Amino acid sequence: MLAALGARAMVDVTNAGRFGRFVWGAIVASIRSSTRPGTYPLVWTQMLIIGVRSVPVIMITGAFVGMSLAVQAYDQLAGIGLEEHLGVLINISVVKELGPVLAAVMLAGRVGGALTAELGTMNVTEQIDAVRSMGTDPVRYLVAPRVLACLLLTPFLIIYADLMGVVGGAVVSFSQLGINSTAYWSFSASGVELWDVAVGVVKGFFFGASIAVISCYKGFTCREGAHGVGLACTEAFVLSFISILALDFALAVIFKGIYNTFWPFKSLIA
Amino acid sequence: MQSRDGEAVLSVKNLTKRFGSKLVLDNISLTIEKGKTTVVIGPSGCGKTVLIKHLIVLLRPNSGEVYFKDRRIDNLREDELNGIRTHYGFLFQGGALFDSLSVAENIIFPIRQHYTISSWKEVEELVKAKLAMVGLDGYQNYYPANLSGGQRKRVALARAIAMNPEIILYDEPTTGLDPIRSDVINELILKLQRELKVTTIVVTHDMTSAYKIANRIIMLHNGKIAADGDADHIRNHPHPVVQQFINGQVGDDDLAVLRMSGTISQAQFLPRDFE
Ligand SMILES: Nc1ncnc2c1ncn2[C@@H]1O[C@H](COP(=O)(O)OP(=O)(O)OP(=O)(O)O)[C@@H](O)[C@H]1O
Ligand SMILES: [Mg+2]
């Protein structure tokens, strides 16, 4: 029993070590690649695959988030006669939290799953070994372009999600809830700062990089067979999801600290 | 026995490899001479693929050493190995073509990774020449998914020799090919050895091919080298395991299992089983 636990712990520690080494390798390779124009075409291809085809789902995600927020928050605010502040609430929530996080989760499912499946299949069909056998570092050739592409694209996709969230929230507020649009926008404009939008977008770099690194790692270490690839995809998604939420929390704390040292607290409803 | 006077390009010393508790290679020592063709034979699952993957350090030994031209390589880091691996060509048993790249791109891959290409025309010529060697000129723009198993194997072979490596490791180059095509591959292997003095290691089950190309044949059995010598040495080897293998005879144990498994109806599904 104890021996089994010990063995299990050993495996976990070994895996954590392997993951750490992989992350480090991926970071180094990505930085190196970003200075070598030779790898730009690879990054570009990945950006097309990852980015362009994700735009519609990301926009739909954003729009629904904004719309639901409007419906949910309206009653409480109307109860205290502050329904014209609805815009602040919706837009702050969308650009700071829900837009980035939900867009990232969407990408973890859409892009992360595809990355893991692709690299996992390459792994079990020995294509990754083939890359190694020809004297090329598979992390540099396969992982770095994907990490760079995710890193660069996620912030843009988050902007799309934000935009659609703002539009969705506004549409529901005006057409369904009958809020005066001038008041809605003017409260929003005074409540939502560039800082808030920037925080959300900057999170995107971290989310994108972590999705790509985790998915690639799961693909690289995937076990034999169709079952192995399926399992790796599931694990990659779960791990990406958790890391998105954890990063989101950590970044919220960090950004709040930064903000508070430069600007005093400001109430949104005053 | 084999004369040992040639220059050693590759050698392994006391190589042991385990997967979990399964011992696959048991304390193997071996020296491969420059410019010679060594054929590795042995029953399926005996560790031939594992052995040649160690020669290029795609797998690392549990204990023992691997040397490339007197330099120990089994303990090098991956980035140090990458330079050494450019001296090798490796044909994977399953081909391992990149399925997102076309045939031509697959063959260009190693070149592109190690050289800056100045003249695409030259590269195209080279791809054409390599494909012609394996009888597939004209298939440049096909994707691996649209090729037959044997065609894929041959494209993989063309990719393995694209950089004119000094050492080529072939894992079952003729498996899945028709007899004529197999012989073309044999001739190709001989030609590369003759003209470019490449050191060749071939894993195969095909004894015709083995006799034709080998300067030396090594038989693996139960993780050890059961026989080692030229074709005649192997043909006249006294060990019954070797004789059974090269003559393709079923061993008594295997036959006993077949006899035990009863009548045909028990081993086969009949249509009525599904009704
Ligand atoms: N990655 C691995 N993990 C676990 N066991 C492995 C692995 N690779 C190989 N083995 C085991 O090592 C043994 C030898 O495998 P290997 O692929 O070298 O056989 P082989 O001699 O090439 O057989 P074949 O002629 O069928 O290709 C097999 O029993 C296999 O189960
Ligand atoms: Mg094999």
Coordinates of C-alpha atoms in Angstrom, one line a residue, chain B:
Chain B
M1 CA 33.7 -15.5 -38.8
Q2 CA 33.7 -11.9 -39.9
S3 CA 37.0 -10.2 -40.2
R4 CA 37.2 -7.4 -37.7
D5 CA 39.9 -5.2 -39.4
G6 CA 37.6 -2.5 -40.8
E7 CA 37.1 0.9 -39.3
A8 CA 34.3 0.9 -36.8
V9 CA 31.6 3.5 -37.4
L10 CA 29.1 2.5 -34.9
S11 CA 29.4 0.3 -31.8
V12 CA 27.4 -0.7 -28.8
K13 CA 28.8 -2.0 -25.6
N14 CA 26.9 -4.1 -23.1
L15 CA 23.6 -2.5 -24.2
T16 CA 20.7 -3.4 -22.0
K17 CA 17.1 -2.1 -22.6
R18 CA 14.0 -2.8 -20.5
F19 CA 10.5 -1.6 -21.0
G20 CA 9.0 -1.8 -17.5
S21 CA 10.0 -5.2 -16.3
K22 CA 10.3 -6.6 -19.9
L23 CA 13.9 -7.2 -20.8
V24 CA 14.2 -6.6 -24.6
L25 CA 18.0 -6.2 -25.2
D26 CA 20.2 -8.2 -22.9
N27 CA 23.8 -7.0 -22.7
I28 CA 24.5 -6.7 -26.4
S29 CA 27.8 -5.7 -27.8
L30 CA 28.3 -5.1 -31.5
T31 CA 30.6 -3.3 -33.8
I32 CA 29.5 -2.0 -37.2
E33 CA 32.2 -1.5 -39.8
K34 CA 32.4 1.3 -42.2
G35 CA 31.1 0.7 -45.7
K36 CA 29.6 -2.7 -44.9
T37 CA 26.0 -3.9 -45.0
T38 CA 24.9 -5.5 -41.8
V39 CA 21.5 -7.3 -41.8
V40 CA 19.7 -7.9 -38.5
I41 CA 17.2 -10.7 -38.5
G42 CA 15.2 -12.3 -35.8
P43 CA 11.7 -13.3 -34.9
S44 CA 9.0 -10.6 -34.7
G45 CA 9.1 -8.8 -31.4
C46 CA 12.6 -9.8 -30.5
G47 CA 13.9 -6.2 -30.4
K48 CA 15.4 -5.5 -33.8
T49 CA 13.7 -2.1 -34.1
V50 CA 14.6 -1.3 -30.5
L51 CA 18.3 -2.1 -31.3
I52 CA 18.6 0.1 -34.4
K53 CA 16.8 2.9 -32.6
H54 CA 19.5 2.8 -30.1
L55 CA 22.1 3.2 -32.8
I56 CA 20.7 6.7 -33.6
V57 CA 19.8 7.3 -29.9
L58 CA 16.1 7.6 -30.6
L59 CA 15.9 5.3 -27.5
R60 CA 18.3 5.5 -24.7
P61 CA 19.7 2.4 -23.1
N62 CA 19.1 1.4 -19.4
S63 CA 22.7 0.5 -19.3
G64 CA 25.6 0.2 -21.8
E65 CA 27.1 2.6 -24.3
V66 CA 26.7 3.6 -27.9
Y67 CA 29.6 5.0 -29.9
F68 CA 29.6 6.9 -33.2
K69 CA 33.1 7.0 -34.6
D70 CA 34.7 6.6 -31.1
R71 CA 32.5 9.3 -29.6
R72 CA 30.1 8.2 -26.9
I73 CA 26.6 9.4 -28.0
D74 CA 24.1 7.7 -25.7
N75 CA 24.5 10.3 -23.0
L76 CA 24.5 13.4 -25.2
R77 CA 21.8 16.0 -24.9
E78 CA 19.2 16.1 -27.7
D79 CA 20.6 19.3 -29.2
E80 CA 24.1 17.8 -29.3
L81 CA 22.7 14.7 -31.0
N82 CA 21.0 16.7 -33.7
G83 CA 24.3 17.4 -35.3
I84 CA 25.3 13.8 -35.2
R85 CA 22.0 12.6 -36.6
T86 CA 22.5 14.5 -39.8
H87 CA 25.1 11.8 -40.7
Y88 CA 22.3 9.2 -40.5
G89 CA 19.3 8.2 -42.6
F90 CA 16.6 6.3 -40.8
L91 CA 13.8 4.4 -42.5
F92 CA 11.1 3.8 -40.0
Q93 CA 9.2 0.5 -40.0
G94 CA 5.9 2.3 -40.5
G95 CA 7.4 4.9 -42.8
A96 CA 6.6 7.8 -40.5
L97 CA 5.9 10.2 -43.4
F98 CA 4.6 13.6 -42.4
D99 CA 1.0 13.3 -43.4
S100 CA 0.5 17.1 -43.5
L101 CA 3.2 17.4 -46.1
S102 CA 3.2 16.3 -49.7
V103 CA 5.7 13.7 -51.0
A104 CA 8.0 16.3 -52.3
E105 CA 7.9 18.3 -49.1
N106 CA 8.6 15.2 -47.1
I107 CA 11.8 14.6 -49.1
I108 CA 12.8 18.3 -48.9
F109 CA 12.2 18.4 -45.1
P110 CA 15.7 17.3 -44.0
I111 CA 17.4 19.5 -46.6
R112 CA 15.4 22.5 -45.6
Q113 CA 16.1 22.0 -42.0
H114 CA 19.9 22.0 -42.4
Y115 CA 20.6 24.1 -45.4
T116 CA 19.4 27.4 -46.7
I117 CA 18.0 26.6 -50.1
S118 CA 19.4 28.9 -52.8
S119 CA 18.2 27.2 -55.9
W120 CA 14.7 25.6 -55.9
K121 CA 15.4 24.1 -59.3
E122 CA 18.3 22.0 -57.9
V123 CA 16.1 20.9 -55.0
E124 CA 13.4 19.9 -57.4
E125 CA 15.9 17.9 -59.5
L126 CA 17.1 16.2 -56.3
V127 CA 13.6 15.2 -55.3
K128 CA 13.0 13.9 -58.8
A129 CA 16.2 11.9 -58.7
K130 CA 15.5 10.4 -55.3
L131 CA 11.9 9.5 -56.2
A132 CA 13.1 8.0 -59.5
M133 CA 15.4 5.7 -57.5
V134 CA 12.4 4.2 -55.7
G135 CA 10.3 4.3 -58.8
L136 CA 7.9 7.0 -57.8
D137 CA 8.8 10.0 -60.0
G138 CA 5.6 11.9 -60.7
Y139 CA 4.2 11.5 -57.3
Q140 CA 5.7 14.7 -56.0
N141 CA 2.4 16.4 -55.2
Y142 CA 0.6 13.4 -53.7
Y143 CA -0.1 13.3 -49.9
P144 CA 0.8 10.2 -47.9
A145 CA -2.8 9.4 -47.3
N146 CA -3.3 8.9 -51.0
L147 CA -0.5 6.4 -51.4
S148 CA -0.5 2.7 -50.9
G149 CA 1.4 1.1 -48.0
G150 CA 4.3 0.1 -50.2
Q151 CA 4.5 3.4 -51.9
R152 CA 4.7 5.2 -48.6
K153 CA 7.5 2.9 -47.6
R154 CA 9.4 3.9 -50.7
V155 CA 8.8 7.6 -50.2
A156 CA 10.1 7.2 -46.7
L157 CA 13.1 5.5 -48.1
A158 CA 13.7 8.3 -50.6
R159 CA 13.5 10.7 -47.6
A160 CA 16.0 8.7 -45.6
I161 CA 18.5 8.9 -48.4
A162 CA 17.8 12.5 -49.3
M163 CA 20.8 14.0 -47.5
N164 CA 23.2 11.4 -48.8
P165 CA 23.9 10.1 -45.3
E166 CA 27.0 8.1 -44.3
I167 CA 25.0 5.6 -42.3
I168 CA 21.6 4.4 -43.3
L169 CA 19.4 2.3 -41.0
Y170 CA 16.6 0.6 -42.8
D171 CA 13.8 -1.0 -40.7
E172 CA 12.2 -3.6 -43.0
P173 CA 12.7 -1.8 -46.3
T174 CA 11.1 -4.6 -48.4
T175 CA 8.1 -5.6 -46.2
G176 CA 4.9 -5.0 -48.0
L177 CA 6.5 -4.7 -51.5
D178 CA 6.0 -7.0 -54.4
P179 CA 8.9 -9.3 -55.2
I180 CA 10.2 -7.2 -58.1
R181 CA 10.0 -4.0 -56.3
S182 CA 11.8 -5.7 -53.3
D183 CA 14.6 -6.6 -55.6
V184 CA 14.8 -3.0 -56.9
I185 CA 15.2 -1.9 -53.3
N186 CA 17.9 -4.5 -52.8
E187 CA 19.7 -3.2 -55.8
L188 CA 19.3 0.3 -54.6
I189 CA 20.8 -0.6 -51.2
L190 CA 23.7 -2.3 -52.9
K191 CA 24.2 0.6 -55.3
L192 CA 24.3 3.2 -52.4
Q193 CA 26.9 1.0 -50.6
R194 CA 29.0 0.5 -53.7
E195 CA 29.0 4.0 -55.0
L196 CA 28.7 6.2 -51.9
K197 CA 30.4 3.8 -49.5
V198 CA 27.5 4.1 -47.1
T199 CA 27.4 2.0 -44.0
T200 CA 24.2 0.2 -44.1
I201 CA 22.2 -1.6 -41.4
V202 CA 19.0 -3.4 -42.5
V203 CA 16.4 -5.0 -40.4
T204 CA 14.5 -7.6 -42.4
H205 CA 12.5 -10.8 -42.3
D206 CA 13.1 -11.3 -46.0
M207 CA 15.9 -14.0 -46.2
T208 CA 16.3 -13.6 -50.0
S209 CA 17.0 -10.0 -49.5
A210 CA 19.3 -10.6 -46.6
Y211 CA 21.4 -13.1 -48.5
K212 CA 21.6 -10.8 -51.4
I213 CA 22.8 -7.6 -49.7
A214 CA 24.5 -8.7 -46.5
N215 CA 28.2 -8.6 -45.8
R216 CA 27.2 -9.8 -42.3
I217 CA 24.1 -11.2 -40.8
I218 CA 23.2 -10.9 -37.1
M219 CA 20.4 -12.9 -35.6
L220 CA 18.7 -11.7 -32.5
H221 CA 16.9 -14.1 -30.2
N222 CA 15.7 -13.5 -26.7
G223 CA 17.5 -10.3 -26.4
K224 CA 20.9 -11.8 -27.3
I225 CA 22.8 -12.2 -30.5
A226 CA 22.2 -15.8 -31.5
A227 CA 24.3 -15.8 -34.6
D228 CA 26.7 -13.5 -36.3
G229 CA 28.6 -14.0 -39.5
D230 CA 28.4 -13.9 -43.3
A231 CA 25.6 -15.5 -45.3
D232 CA 27.3 -18.9 -45.5
H233 CA 28.0 -18.9 -41.8
I234 CA 24.3 -18.3 -41.1
R235 CA 23.1 -20.9 -43.7
N236 CA 25.2 -23.5 -42.1
H237 CA 24.7 -22.4 -38.5
P238 CA 24.4 -25.4 -36.2
H239 CA 21.9 -23.8 -33.8
P240 CA 18.3 -25.1 -34.4
V241 CA 16.7 -21.8 -33.7
V242 CA 18.7 -20.2 -36.5
Q243 CA 17.9 -23.0 -38.9
Q244 CA 14.2 -22.9 -38.1
F245 CA 14.2 -19.1 -38.6
I246 CA 16.0 -19.0 -41.9
N247 CA 14.1 -21.9 -43.3
G248 CA 10.8 -20.5 -42.1
Q249 CA 9.8 -23.6 -40.2
V250 CA 7.3 -23.6 -37.4
G251 CA 8.8 -24.7 -34.0
D252 CA 7.3 -27.7 -32.2
D253 CA 5.9 -25.4 -29.4
D254 CA 4.0 -23.3 -31.9
L255 CA 2.6 -26.3 -33.6
A256 CA 1.5 -27.8 -30.4
V257 CA -0.5 -24.6 -29.7
L258 CA -2.2 -24.8 -33.1
R259 CA -3.1 -28.5 -32.6
M260 CA -4.6 -27.8 -29.2
S261 CA -6.9 -25.1 -30.4
G262 CA -9.4 -27.7 -31.7
T263 CA -11.6 -27.8 -34.6
I264 CA -12.2 -25.1 -37.2
S265 CA -15.6 -24.2 -36.1
Q266 CA -14.3 -23.0 -32.7
A267 CA -11.7 -20.8 -34.2
Q268 CA -13.9 -19.2 -36.8
F269 CA -17.0 -17.1 -36.9
L270 CA -19.8 -18.5 -39.1
P271 CA -22.6 -16.4 -40.5
R272 CA -25.1 -18.1 -38.2
D273 CA -23.3 -16.7 -35.2
F274 CA -24.6 -13.3 -36.1
E275 CA -28.2 -14.2 -36.8

